[in-house]
Short mmCIF file of N, CA and C in Angstrom, two decimals:
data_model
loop_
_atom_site.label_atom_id
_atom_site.label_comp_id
_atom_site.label_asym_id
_atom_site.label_seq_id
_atom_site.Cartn_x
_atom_site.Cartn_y
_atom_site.Cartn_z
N UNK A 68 -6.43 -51.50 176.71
CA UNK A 68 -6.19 -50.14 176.26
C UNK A 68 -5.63 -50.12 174.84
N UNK A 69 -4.91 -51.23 174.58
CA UNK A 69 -4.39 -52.05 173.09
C UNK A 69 -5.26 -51.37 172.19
N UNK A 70 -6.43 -52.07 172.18
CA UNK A 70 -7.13 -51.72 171.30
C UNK A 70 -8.51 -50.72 171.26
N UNK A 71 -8.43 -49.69 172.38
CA UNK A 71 -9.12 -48.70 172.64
C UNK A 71 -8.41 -47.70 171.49
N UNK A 72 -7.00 -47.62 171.92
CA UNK A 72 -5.70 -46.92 171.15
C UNK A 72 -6.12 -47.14 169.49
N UNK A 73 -6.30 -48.47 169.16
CA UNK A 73 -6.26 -48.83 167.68
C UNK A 73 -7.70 -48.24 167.46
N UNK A 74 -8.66 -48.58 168.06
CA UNK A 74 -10.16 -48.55 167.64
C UNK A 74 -9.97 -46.80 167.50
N UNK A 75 -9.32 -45.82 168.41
CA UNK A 75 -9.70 -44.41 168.32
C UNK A 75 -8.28 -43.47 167.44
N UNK A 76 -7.60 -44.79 166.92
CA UNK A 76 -6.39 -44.07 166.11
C UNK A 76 -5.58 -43.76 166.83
N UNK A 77 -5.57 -43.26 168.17
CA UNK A 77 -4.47 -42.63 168.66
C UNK A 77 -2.64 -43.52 169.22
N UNK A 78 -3.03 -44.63 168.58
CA UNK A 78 -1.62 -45.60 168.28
C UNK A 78 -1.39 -45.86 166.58
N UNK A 79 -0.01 -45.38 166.78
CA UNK A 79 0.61 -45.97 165.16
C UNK A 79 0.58 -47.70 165.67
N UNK A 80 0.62 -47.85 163.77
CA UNK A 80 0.40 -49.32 163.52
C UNK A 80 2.01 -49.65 164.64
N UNK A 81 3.19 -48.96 164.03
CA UNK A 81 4.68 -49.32 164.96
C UNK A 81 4.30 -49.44 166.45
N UNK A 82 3.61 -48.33 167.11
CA UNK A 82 3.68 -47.97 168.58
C UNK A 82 2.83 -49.37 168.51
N UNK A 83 1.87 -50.00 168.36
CA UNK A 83 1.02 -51.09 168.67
C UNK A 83 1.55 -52.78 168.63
N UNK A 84 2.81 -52.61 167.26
CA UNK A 84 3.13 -53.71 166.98
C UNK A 84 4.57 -53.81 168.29
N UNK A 85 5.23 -52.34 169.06
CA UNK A 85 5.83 -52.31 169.99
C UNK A 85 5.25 -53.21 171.24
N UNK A 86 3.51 -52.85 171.57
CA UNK A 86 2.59 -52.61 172.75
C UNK A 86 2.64 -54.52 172.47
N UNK A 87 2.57 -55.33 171.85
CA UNK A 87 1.74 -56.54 172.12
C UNK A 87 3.03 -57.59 171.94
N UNK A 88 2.68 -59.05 171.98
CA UNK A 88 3.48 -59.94 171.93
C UNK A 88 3.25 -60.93 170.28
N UNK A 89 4.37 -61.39 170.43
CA UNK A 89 3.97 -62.56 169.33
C UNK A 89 2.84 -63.39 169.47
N UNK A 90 2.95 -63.54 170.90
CA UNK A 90 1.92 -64.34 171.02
C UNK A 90 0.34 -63.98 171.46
N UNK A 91 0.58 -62.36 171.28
CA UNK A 91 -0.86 -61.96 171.50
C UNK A 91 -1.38 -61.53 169.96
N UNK A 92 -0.15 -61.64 169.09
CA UNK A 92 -0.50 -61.51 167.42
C UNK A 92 -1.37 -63.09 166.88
N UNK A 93 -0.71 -63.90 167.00
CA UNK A 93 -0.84 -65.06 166.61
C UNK A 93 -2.34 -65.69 167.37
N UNK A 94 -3.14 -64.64 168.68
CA UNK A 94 -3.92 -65.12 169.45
C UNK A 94 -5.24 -64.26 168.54
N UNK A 95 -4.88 -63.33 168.62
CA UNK A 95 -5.62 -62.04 167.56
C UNK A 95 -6.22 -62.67 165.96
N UNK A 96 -4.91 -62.99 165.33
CA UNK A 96 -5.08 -64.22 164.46
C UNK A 96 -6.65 -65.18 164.13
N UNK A 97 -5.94 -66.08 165.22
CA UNK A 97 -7.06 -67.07 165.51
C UNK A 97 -8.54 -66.51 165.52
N UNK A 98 -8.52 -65.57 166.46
CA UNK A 98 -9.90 -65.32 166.78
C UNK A 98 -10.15 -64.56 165.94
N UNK A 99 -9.59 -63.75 164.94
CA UNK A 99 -10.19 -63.28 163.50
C UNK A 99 -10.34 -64.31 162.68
N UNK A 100 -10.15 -65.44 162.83
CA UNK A 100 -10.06 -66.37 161.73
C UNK A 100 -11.33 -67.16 162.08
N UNK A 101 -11.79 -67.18 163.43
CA UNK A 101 -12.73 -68.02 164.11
C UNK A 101 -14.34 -67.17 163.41
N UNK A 102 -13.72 -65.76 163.68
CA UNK A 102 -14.93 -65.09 163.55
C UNK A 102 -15.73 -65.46 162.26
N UNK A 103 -14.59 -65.12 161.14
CA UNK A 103 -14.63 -64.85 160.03
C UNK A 103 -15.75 -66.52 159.51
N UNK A 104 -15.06 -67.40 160.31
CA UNK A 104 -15.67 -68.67 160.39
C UNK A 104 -17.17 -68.38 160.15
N UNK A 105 -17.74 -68.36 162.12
CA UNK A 105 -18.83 -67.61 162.28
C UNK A 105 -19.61 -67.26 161.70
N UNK A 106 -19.07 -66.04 160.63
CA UNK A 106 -20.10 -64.98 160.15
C UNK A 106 -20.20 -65.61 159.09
N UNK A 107 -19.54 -66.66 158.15
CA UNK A 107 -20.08 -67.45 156.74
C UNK A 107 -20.71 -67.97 157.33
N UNK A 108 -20.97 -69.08 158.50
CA UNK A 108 -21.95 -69.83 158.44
C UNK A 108 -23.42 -69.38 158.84
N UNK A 109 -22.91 -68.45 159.48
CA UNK A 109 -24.50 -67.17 159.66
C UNK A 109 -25.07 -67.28 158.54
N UNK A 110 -24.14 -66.59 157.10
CA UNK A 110 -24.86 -65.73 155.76
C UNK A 110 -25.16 -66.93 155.38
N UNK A 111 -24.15 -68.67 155.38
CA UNK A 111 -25.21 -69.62 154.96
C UNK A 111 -26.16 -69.90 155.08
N UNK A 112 -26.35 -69.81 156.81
CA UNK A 112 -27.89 -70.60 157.40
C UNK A 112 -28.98 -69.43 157.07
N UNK A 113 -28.29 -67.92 156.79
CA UNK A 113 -29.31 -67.03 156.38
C UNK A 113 -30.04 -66.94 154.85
N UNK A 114 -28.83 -67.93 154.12
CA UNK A 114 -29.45 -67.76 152.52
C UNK A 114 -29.97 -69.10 152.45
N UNK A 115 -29.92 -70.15 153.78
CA UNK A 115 -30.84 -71.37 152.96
C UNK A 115 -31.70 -71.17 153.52
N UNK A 116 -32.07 -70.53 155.01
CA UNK A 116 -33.37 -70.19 155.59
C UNK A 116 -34.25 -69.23 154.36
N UNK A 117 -34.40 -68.25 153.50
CA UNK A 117 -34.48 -67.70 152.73
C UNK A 117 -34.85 -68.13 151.84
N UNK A 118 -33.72 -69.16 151.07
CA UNK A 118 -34.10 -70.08 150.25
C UNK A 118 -35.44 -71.05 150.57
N UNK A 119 -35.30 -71.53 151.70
CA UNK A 119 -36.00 -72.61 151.83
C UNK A 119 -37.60 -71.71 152.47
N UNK A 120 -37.63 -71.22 152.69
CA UNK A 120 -39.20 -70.12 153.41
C UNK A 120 -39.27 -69.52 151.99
N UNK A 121 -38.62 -69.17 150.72
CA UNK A 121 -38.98 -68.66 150.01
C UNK A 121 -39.03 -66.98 150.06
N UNK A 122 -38.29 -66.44 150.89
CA UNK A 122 -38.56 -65.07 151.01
C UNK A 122 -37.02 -64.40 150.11
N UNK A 123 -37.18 -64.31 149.39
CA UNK A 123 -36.49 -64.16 148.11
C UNK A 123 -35.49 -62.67 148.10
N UNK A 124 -36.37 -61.68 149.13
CA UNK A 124 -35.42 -60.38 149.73
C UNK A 124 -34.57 -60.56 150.22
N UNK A 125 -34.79 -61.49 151.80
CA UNK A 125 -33.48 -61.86 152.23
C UNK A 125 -32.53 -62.61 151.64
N UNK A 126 -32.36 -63.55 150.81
CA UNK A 126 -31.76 -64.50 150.13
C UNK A 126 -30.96 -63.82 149.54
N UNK A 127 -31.25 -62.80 148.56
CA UNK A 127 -31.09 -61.59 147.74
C UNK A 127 -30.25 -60.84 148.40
N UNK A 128 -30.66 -60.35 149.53
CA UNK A 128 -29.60 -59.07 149.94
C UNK A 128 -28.74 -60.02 150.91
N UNK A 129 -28.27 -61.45 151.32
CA UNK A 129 -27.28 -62.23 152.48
C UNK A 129 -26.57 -62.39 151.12
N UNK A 130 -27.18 -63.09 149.84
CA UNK A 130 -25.99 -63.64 148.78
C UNK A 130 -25.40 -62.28 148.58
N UNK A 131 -25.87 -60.97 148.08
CA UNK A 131 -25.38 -60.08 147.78
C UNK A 131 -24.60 -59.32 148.59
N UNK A 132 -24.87 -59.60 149.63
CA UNK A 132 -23.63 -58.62 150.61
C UNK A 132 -22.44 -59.75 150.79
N UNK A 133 -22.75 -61.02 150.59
CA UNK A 133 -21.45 -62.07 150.56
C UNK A 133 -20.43 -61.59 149.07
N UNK A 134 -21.29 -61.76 148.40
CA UNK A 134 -20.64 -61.66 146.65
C UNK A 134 -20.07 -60.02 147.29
N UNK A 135 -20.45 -58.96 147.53
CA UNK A 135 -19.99 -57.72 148.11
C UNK A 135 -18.58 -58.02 149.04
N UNK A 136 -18.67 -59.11 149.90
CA UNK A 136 -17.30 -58.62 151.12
C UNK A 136 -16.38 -59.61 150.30
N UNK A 137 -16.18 -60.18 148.90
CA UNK A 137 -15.55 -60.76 148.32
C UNK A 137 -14.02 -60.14 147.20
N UNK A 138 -14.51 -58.72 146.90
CA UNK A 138 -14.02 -57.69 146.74
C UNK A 138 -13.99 -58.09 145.06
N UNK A 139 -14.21 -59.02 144.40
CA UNK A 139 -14.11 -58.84 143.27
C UNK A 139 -14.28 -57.93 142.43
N UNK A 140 -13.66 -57.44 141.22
CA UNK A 140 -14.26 -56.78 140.65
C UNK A 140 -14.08 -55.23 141.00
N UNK A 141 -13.66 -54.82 141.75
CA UNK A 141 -13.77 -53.84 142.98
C UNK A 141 -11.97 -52.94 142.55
N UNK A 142 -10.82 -53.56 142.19
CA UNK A 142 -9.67 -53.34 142.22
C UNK A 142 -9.17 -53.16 142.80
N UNK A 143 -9.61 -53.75 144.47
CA UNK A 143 -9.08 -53.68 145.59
C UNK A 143 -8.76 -55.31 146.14
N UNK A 144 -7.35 -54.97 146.92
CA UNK A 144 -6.66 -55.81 147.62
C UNK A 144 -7.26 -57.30 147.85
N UNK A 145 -7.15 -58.50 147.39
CA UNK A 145 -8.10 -59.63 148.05
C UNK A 145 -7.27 -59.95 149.34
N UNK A 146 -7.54 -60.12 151.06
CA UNK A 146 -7.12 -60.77 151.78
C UNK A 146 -7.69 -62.26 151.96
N UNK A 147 -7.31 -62.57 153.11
CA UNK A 147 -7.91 -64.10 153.55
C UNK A 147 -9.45 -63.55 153.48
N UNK A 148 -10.00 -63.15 153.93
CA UNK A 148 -11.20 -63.01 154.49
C UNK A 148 -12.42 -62.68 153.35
N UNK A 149 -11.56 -62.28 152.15
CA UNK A 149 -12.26 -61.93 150.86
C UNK A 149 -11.81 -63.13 149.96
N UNK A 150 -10.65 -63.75 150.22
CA UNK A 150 -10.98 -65.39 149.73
C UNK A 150 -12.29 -66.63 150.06
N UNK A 151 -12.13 -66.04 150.93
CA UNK A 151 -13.44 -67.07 152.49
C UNK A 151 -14.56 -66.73 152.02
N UNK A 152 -14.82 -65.48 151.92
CA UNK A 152 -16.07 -65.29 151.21
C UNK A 152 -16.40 -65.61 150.27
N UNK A 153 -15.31 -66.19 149.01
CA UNK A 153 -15.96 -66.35 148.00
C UNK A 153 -15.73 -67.65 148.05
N UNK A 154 -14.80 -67.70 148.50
CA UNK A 154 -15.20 -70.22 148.41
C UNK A 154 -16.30 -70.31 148.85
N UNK A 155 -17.14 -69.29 150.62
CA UNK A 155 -18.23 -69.75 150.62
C UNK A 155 -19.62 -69.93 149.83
N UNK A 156 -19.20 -68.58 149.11
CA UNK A 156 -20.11 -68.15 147.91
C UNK A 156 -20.14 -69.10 146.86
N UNK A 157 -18.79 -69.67 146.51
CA UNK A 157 -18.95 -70.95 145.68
C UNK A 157 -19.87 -72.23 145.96
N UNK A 158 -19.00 -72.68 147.73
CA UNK A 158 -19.45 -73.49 147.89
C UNK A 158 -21.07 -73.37 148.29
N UNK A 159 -21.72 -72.79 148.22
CA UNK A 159 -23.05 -72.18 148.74
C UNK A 159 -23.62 -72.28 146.89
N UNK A 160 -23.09 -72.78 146.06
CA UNK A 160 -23.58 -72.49 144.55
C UNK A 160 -23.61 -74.21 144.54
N UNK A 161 -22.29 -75.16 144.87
CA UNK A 161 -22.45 -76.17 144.75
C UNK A 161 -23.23 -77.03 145.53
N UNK A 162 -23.12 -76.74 146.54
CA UNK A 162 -23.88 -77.44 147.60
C UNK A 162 -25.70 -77.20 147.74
N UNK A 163 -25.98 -75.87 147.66
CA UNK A 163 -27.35 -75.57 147.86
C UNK A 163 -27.66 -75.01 147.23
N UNK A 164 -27.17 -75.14 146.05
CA UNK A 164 -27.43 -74.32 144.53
C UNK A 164 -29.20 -74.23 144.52
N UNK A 165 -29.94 -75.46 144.53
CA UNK A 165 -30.99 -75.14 143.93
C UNK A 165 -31.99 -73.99 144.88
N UNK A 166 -31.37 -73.80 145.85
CA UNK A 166 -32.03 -72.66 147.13
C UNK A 166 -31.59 -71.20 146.22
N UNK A 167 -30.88 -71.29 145.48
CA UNK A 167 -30.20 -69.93 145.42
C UNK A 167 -31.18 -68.89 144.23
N UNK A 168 -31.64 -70.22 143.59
CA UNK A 168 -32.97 -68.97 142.79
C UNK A 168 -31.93 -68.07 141.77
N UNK A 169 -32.89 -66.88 141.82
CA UNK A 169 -32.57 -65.64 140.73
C UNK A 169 -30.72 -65.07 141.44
N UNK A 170 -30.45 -65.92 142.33
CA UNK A 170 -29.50 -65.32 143.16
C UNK A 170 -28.17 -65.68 142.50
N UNK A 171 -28.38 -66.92 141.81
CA UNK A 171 -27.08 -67.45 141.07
C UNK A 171 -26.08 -66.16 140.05
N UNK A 172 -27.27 -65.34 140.00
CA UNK A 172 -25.92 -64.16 139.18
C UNK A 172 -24.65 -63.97 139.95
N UNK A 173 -24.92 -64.20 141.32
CA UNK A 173 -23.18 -63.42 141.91
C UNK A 173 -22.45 -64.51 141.95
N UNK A 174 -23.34 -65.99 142.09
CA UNK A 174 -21.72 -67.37 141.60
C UNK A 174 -21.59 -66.84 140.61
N UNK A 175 -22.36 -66.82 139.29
CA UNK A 175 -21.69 -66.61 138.13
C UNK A 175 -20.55 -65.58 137.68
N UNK A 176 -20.91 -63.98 138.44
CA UNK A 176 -20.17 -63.16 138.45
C UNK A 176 -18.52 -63.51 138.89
N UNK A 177 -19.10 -64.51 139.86
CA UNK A 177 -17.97 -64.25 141.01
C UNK A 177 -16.85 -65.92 139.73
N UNK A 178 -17.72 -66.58 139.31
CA UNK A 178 -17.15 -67.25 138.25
C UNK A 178 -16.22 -66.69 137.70
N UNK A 179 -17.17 -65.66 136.80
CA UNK A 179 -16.50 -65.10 135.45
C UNK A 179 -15.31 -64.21 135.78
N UNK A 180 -15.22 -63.55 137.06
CA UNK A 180 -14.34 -62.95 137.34
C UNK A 180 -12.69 -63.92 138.02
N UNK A 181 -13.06 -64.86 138.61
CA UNK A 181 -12.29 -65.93 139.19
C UNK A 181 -11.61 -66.28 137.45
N UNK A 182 -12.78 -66.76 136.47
CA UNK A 182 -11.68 -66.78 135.32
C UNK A 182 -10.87 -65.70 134.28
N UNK A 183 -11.37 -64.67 134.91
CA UNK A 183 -10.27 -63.13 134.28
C UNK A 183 -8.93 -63.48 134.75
N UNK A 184 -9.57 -63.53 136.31
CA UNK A 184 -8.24 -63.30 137.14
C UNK A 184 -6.92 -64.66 137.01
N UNK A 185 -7.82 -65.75 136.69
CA UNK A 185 -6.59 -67.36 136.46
C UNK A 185 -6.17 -66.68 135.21
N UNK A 186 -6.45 -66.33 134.00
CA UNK A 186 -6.21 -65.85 132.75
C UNK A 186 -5.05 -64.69 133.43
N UNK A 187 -4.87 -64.01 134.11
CA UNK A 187 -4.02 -62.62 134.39
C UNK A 187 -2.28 -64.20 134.93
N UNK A 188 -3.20 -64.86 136.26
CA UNK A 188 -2.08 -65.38 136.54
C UNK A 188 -0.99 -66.03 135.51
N UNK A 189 -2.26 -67.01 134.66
CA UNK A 189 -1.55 -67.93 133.47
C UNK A 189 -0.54 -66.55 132.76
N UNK A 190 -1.07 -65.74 132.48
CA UNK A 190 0.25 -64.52 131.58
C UNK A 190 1.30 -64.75 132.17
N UNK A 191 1.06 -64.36 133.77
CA UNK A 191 2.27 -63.93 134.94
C UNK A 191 3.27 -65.22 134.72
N UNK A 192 2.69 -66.23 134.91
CA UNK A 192 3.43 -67.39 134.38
C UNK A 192 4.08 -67.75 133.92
N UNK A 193 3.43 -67.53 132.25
CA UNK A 193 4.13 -67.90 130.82
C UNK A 193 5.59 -66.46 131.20
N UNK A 194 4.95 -64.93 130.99
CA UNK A 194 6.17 -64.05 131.42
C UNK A 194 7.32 -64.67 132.18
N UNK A 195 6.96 -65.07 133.35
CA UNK A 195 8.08 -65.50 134.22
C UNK A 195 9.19 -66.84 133.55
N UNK A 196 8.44 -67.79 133.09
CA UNK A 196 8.96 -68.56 132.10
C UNK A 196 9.88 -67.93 131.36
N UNK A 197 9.00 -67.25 130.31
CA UNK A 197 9.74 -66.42 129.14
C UNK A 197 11.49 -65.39 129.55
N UNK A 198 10.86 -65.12 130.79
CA UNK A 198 11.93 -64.07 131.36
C UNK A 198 13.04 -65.02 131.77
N UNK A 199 12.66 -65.23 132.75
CA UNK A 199 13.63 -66.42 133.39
C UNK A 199 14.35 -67.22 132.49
N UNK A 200 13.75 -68.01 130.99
CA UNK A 200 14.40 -68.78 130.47
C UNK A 200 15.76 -67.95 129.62
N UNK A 201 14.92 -66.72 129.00
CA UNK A 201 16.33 -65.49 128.16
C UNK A 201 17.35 -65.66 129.20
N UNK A 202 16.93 -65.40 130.60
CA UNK A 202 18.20 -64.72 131.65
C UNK A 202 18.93 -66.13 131.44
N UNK A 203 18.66 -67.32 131.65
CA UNK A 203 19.20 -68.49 132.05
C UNK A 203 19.64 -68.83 130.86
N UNK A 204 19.11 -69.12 129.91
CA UNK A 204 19.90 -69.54 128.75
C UNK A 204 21.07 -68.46 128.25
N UNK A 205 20.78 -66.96 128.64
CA UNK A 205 21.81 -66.24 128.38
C UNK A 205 22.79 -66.54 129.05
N UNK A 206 22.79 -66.55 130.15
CA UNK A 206 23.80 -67.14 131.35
C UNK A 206 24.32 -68.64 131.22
N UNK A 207 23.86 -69.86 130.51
CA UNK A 207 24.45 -70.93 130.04
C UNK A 207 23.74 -71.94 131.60
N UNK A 208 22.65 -71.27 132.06
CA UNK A 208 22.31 -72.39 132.79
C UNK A 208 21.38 -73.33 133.31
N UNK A 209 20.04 -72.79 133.27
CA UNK A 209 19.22 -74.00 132.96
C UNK A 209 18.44 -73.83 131.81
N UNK A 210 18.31 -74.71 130.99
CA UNK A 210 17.59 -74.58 129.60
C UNK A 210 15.96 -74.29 130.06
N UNK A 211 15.45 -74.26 129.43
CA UNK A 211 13.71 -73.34 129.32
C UNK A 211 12.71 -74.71 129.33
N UNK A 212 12.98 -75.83 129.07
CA UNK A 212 12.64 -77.08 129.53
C UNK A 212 12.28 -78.13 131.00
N UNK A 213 13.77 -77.27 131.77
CA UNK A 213 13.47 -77.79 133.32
C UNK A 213 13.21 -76.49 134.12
N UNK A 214 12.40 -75.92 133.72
CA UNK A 214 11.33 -74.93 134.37
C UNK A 214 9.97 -75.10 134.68
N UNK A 215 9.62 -75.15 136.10
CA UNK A 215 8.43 -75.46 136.15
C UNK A 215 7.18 -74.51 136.57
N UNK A 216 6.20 -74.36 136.38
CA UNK A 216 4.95 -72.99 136.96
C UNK A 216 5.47 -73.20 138.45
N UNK A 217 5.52 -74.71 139.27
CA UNK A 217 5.75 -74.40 140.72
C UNK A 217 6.97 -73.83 141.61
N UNK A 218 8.52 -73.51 140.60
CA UNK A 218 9.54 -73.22 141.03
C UNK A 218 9.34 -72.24 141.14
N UNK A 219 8.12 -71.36 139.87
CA UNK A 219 7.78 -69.56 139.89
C UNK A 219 7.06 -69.42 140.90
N UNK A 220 5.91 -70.17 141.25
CA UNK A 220 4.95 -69.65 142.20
C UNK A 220 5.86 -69.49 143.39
N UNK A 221 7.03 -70.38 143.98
CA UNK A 221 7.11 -70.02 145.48
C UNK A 221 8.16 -68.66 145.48
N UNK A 222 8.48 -68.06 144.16
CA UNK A 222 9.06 -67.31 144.50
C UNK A 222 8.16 -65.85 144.44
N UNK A 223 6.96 -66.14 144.48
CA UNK A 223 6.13 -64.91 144.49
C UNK A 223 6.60 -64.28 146.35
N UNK A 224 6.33 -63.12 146.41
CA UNK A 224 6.60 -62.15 147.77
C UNK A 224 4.65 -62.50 148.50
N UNK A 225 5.32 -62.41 149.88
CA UNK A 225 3.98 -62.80 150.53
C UNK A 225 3.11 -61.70 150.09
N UNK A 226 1.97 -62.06 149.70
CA UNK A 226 0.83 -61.03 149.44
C UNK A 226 0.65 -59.95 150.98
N UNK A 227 0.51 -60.88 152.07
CA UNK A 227 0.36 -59.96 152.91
C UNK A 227 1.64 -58.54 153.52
N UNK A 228 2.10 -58.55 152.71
CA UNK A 228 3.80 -58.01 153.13
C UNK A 228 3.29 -56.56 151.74
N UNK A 229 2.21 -56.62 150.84
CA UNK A 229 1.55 -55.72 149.74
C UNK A 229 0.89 -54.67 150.49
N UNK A 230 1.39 -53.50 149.93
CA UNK A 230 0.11 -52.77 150.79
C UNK A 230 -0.51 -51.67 149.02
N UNK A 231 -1.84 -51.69 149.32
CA UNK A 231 -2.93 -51.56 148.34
C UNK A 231 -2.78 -49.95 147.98
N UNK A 232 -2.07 -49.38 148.92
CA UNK A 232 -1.90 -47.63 148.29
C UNK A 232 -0.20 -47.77 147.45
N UNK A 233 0.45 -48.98 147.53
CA UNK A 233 1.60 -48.68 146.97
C UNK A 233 1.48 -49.30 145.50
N UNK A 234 -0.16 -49.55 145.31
CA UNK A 234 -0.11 -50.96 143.67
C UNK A 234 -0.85 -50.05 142.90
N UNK A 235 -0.57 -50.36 141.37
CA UNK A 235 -1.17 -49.45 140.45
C UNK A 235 -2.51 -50.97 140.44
N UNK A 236 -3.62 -51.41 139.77
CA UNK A 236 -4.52 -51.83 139.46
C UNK A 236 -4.12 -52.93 139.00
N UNK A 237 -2.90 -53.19 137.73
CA UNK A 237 -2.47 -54.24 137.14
C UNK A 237 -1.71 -55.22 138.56
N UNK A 238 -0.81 -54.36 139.26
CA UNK A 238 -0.28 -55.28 140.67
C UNK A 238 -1.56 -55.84 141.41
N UNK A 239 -2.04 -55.02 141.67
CA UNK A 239 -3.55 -55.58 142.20
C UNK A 239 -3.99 -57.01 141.66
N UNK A 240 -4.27 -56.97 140.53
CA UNK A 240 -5.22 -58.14 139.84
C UNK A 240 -4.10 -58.99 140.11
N UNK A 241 -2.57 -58.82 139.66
CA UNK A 241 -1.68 -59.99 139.84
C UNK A 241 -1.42 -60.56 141.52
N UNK A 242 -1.79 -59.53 142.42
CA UNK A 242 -1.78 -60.40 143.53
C UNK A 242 -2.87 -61.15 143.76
N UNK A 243 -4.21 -60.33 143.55
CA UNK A 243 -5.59 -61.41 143.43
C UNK A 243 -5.34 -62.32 142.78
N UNK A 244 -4.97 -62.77 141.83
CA UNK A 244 -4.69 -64.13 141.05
C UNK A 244 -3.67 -64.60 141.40
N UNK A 245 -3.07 -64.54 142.29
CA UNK A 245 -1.86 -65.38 142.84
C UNK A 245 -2.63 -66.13 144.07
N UNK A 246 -3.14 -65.05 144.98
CA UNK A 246 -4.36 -65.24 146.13
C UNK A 246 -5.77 -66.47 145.59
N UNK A 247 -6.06 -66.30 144.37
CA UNK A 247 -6.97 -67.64 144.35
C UNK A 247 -6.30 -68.39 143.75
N UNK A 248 -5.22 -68.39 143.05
CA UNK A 248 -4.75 -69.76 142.49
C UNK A 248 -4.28 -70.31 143.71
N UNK A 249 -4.07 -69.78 144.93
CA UNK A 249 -3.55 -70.12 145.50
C UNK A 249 -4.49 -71.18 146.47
N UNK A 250 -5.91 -70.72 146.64
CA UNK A 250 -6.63 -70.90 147.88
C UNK A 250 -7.97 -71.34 146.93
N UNK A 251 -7.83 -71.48 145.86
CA UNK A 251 -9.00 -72.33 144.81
C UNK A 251 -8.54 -73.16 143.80
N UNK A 252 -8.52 -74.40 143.70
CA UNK A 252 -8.28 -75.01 143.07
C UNK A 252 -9.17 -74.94 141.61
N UNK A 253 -8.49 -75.40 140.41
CA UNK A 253 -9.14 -74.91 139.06
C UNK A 253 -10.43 -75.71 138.78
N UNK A 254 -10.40 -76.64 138.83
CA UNK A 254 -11.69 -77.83 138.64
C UNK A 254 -12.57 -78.07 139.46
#
């Protein structure tokens, strides 16, 4: 009835998070995480079947609705599931690149945008540096030298704890670029 309630609205997010257990959160979890699994390796086996038969529509509209549930570009919220999509989308560029045809525009997109967004983090960075070192050297206590990018990153706030009607566009991009520096490595 859990989720009859959620599916037809008639439970607040509170009344629902009252209705279930930790351990029916953490079970919920999983099996969104399983799915999410699932449905990339679907849109893979659907863009190399495509690729490989040559039918260039489907290929076309599986890469494009992947590069789509990736949210780039979009100025909306990245979760896990719009990370997933686009490592697969990557890894679907490295791995079976030559299947991908005229299709390679959305790696590239999804490239060029992955390097806007490291460029937004690197600012957030250097700022935090910059800030942090005035406060500390004003204060007489750690010089601007034994500061490191990884002492800043863990003090970022969990992305998922963000909610997307309370961010102007600039918060946005800075949590997306916290979200792939986080879950894509640069090289």
């Amino acid at each position: 009835s859990t989720a009859i309630e959620s599916a037809t609205g008639t439970a607040t997010p509170s009344a629902l998070a009252a209705m279930i257990t930790d351990e029916e959160i953490e079970l919920a979890i999983e099996n969104a995480t399983e799915a999410i699994e699932v449905c990339l390796t679907g849109f893979r086996l659907a863009i190399v079947t495509g690729g490989l038969c040559g039918n260039t529509v489907a290929r076309r509209a599986f890469v494009n609705a992947l590069y789509g549930f990736t949210q780039l570009g979009t100025g909306r919220l990245m979760n896990y599931r719009h990370v997933r999509c686009l490592q697969a989308l990557l890894k679907l560029g490295r791995d079976d690149g030559e299947l991908l045809g005229d299709t390679w525009e959305y790696v590239f997109r999804s490239l060029s945008e992955m390097a806007r967004l490291r460029q937004v983090f690197d600012g957030q960075v250097r700022n935090n540096i910059i800030i942090a070192g005035s406060i500390d050297n004003e204060a007489g206590n750690i010089p601007e030298a034994e500061m490191d990018e990884g002492s800043l990153n863990s003090s970022f706030t969990e992305d998922s704890l963000l909610h997307e009607d309370d961010m102007d566009r600039r918060s946005i991009d800075e949590a997306n670029a916290r979200a792939i520096d986080a879950a894509i490595p640069e090289n």
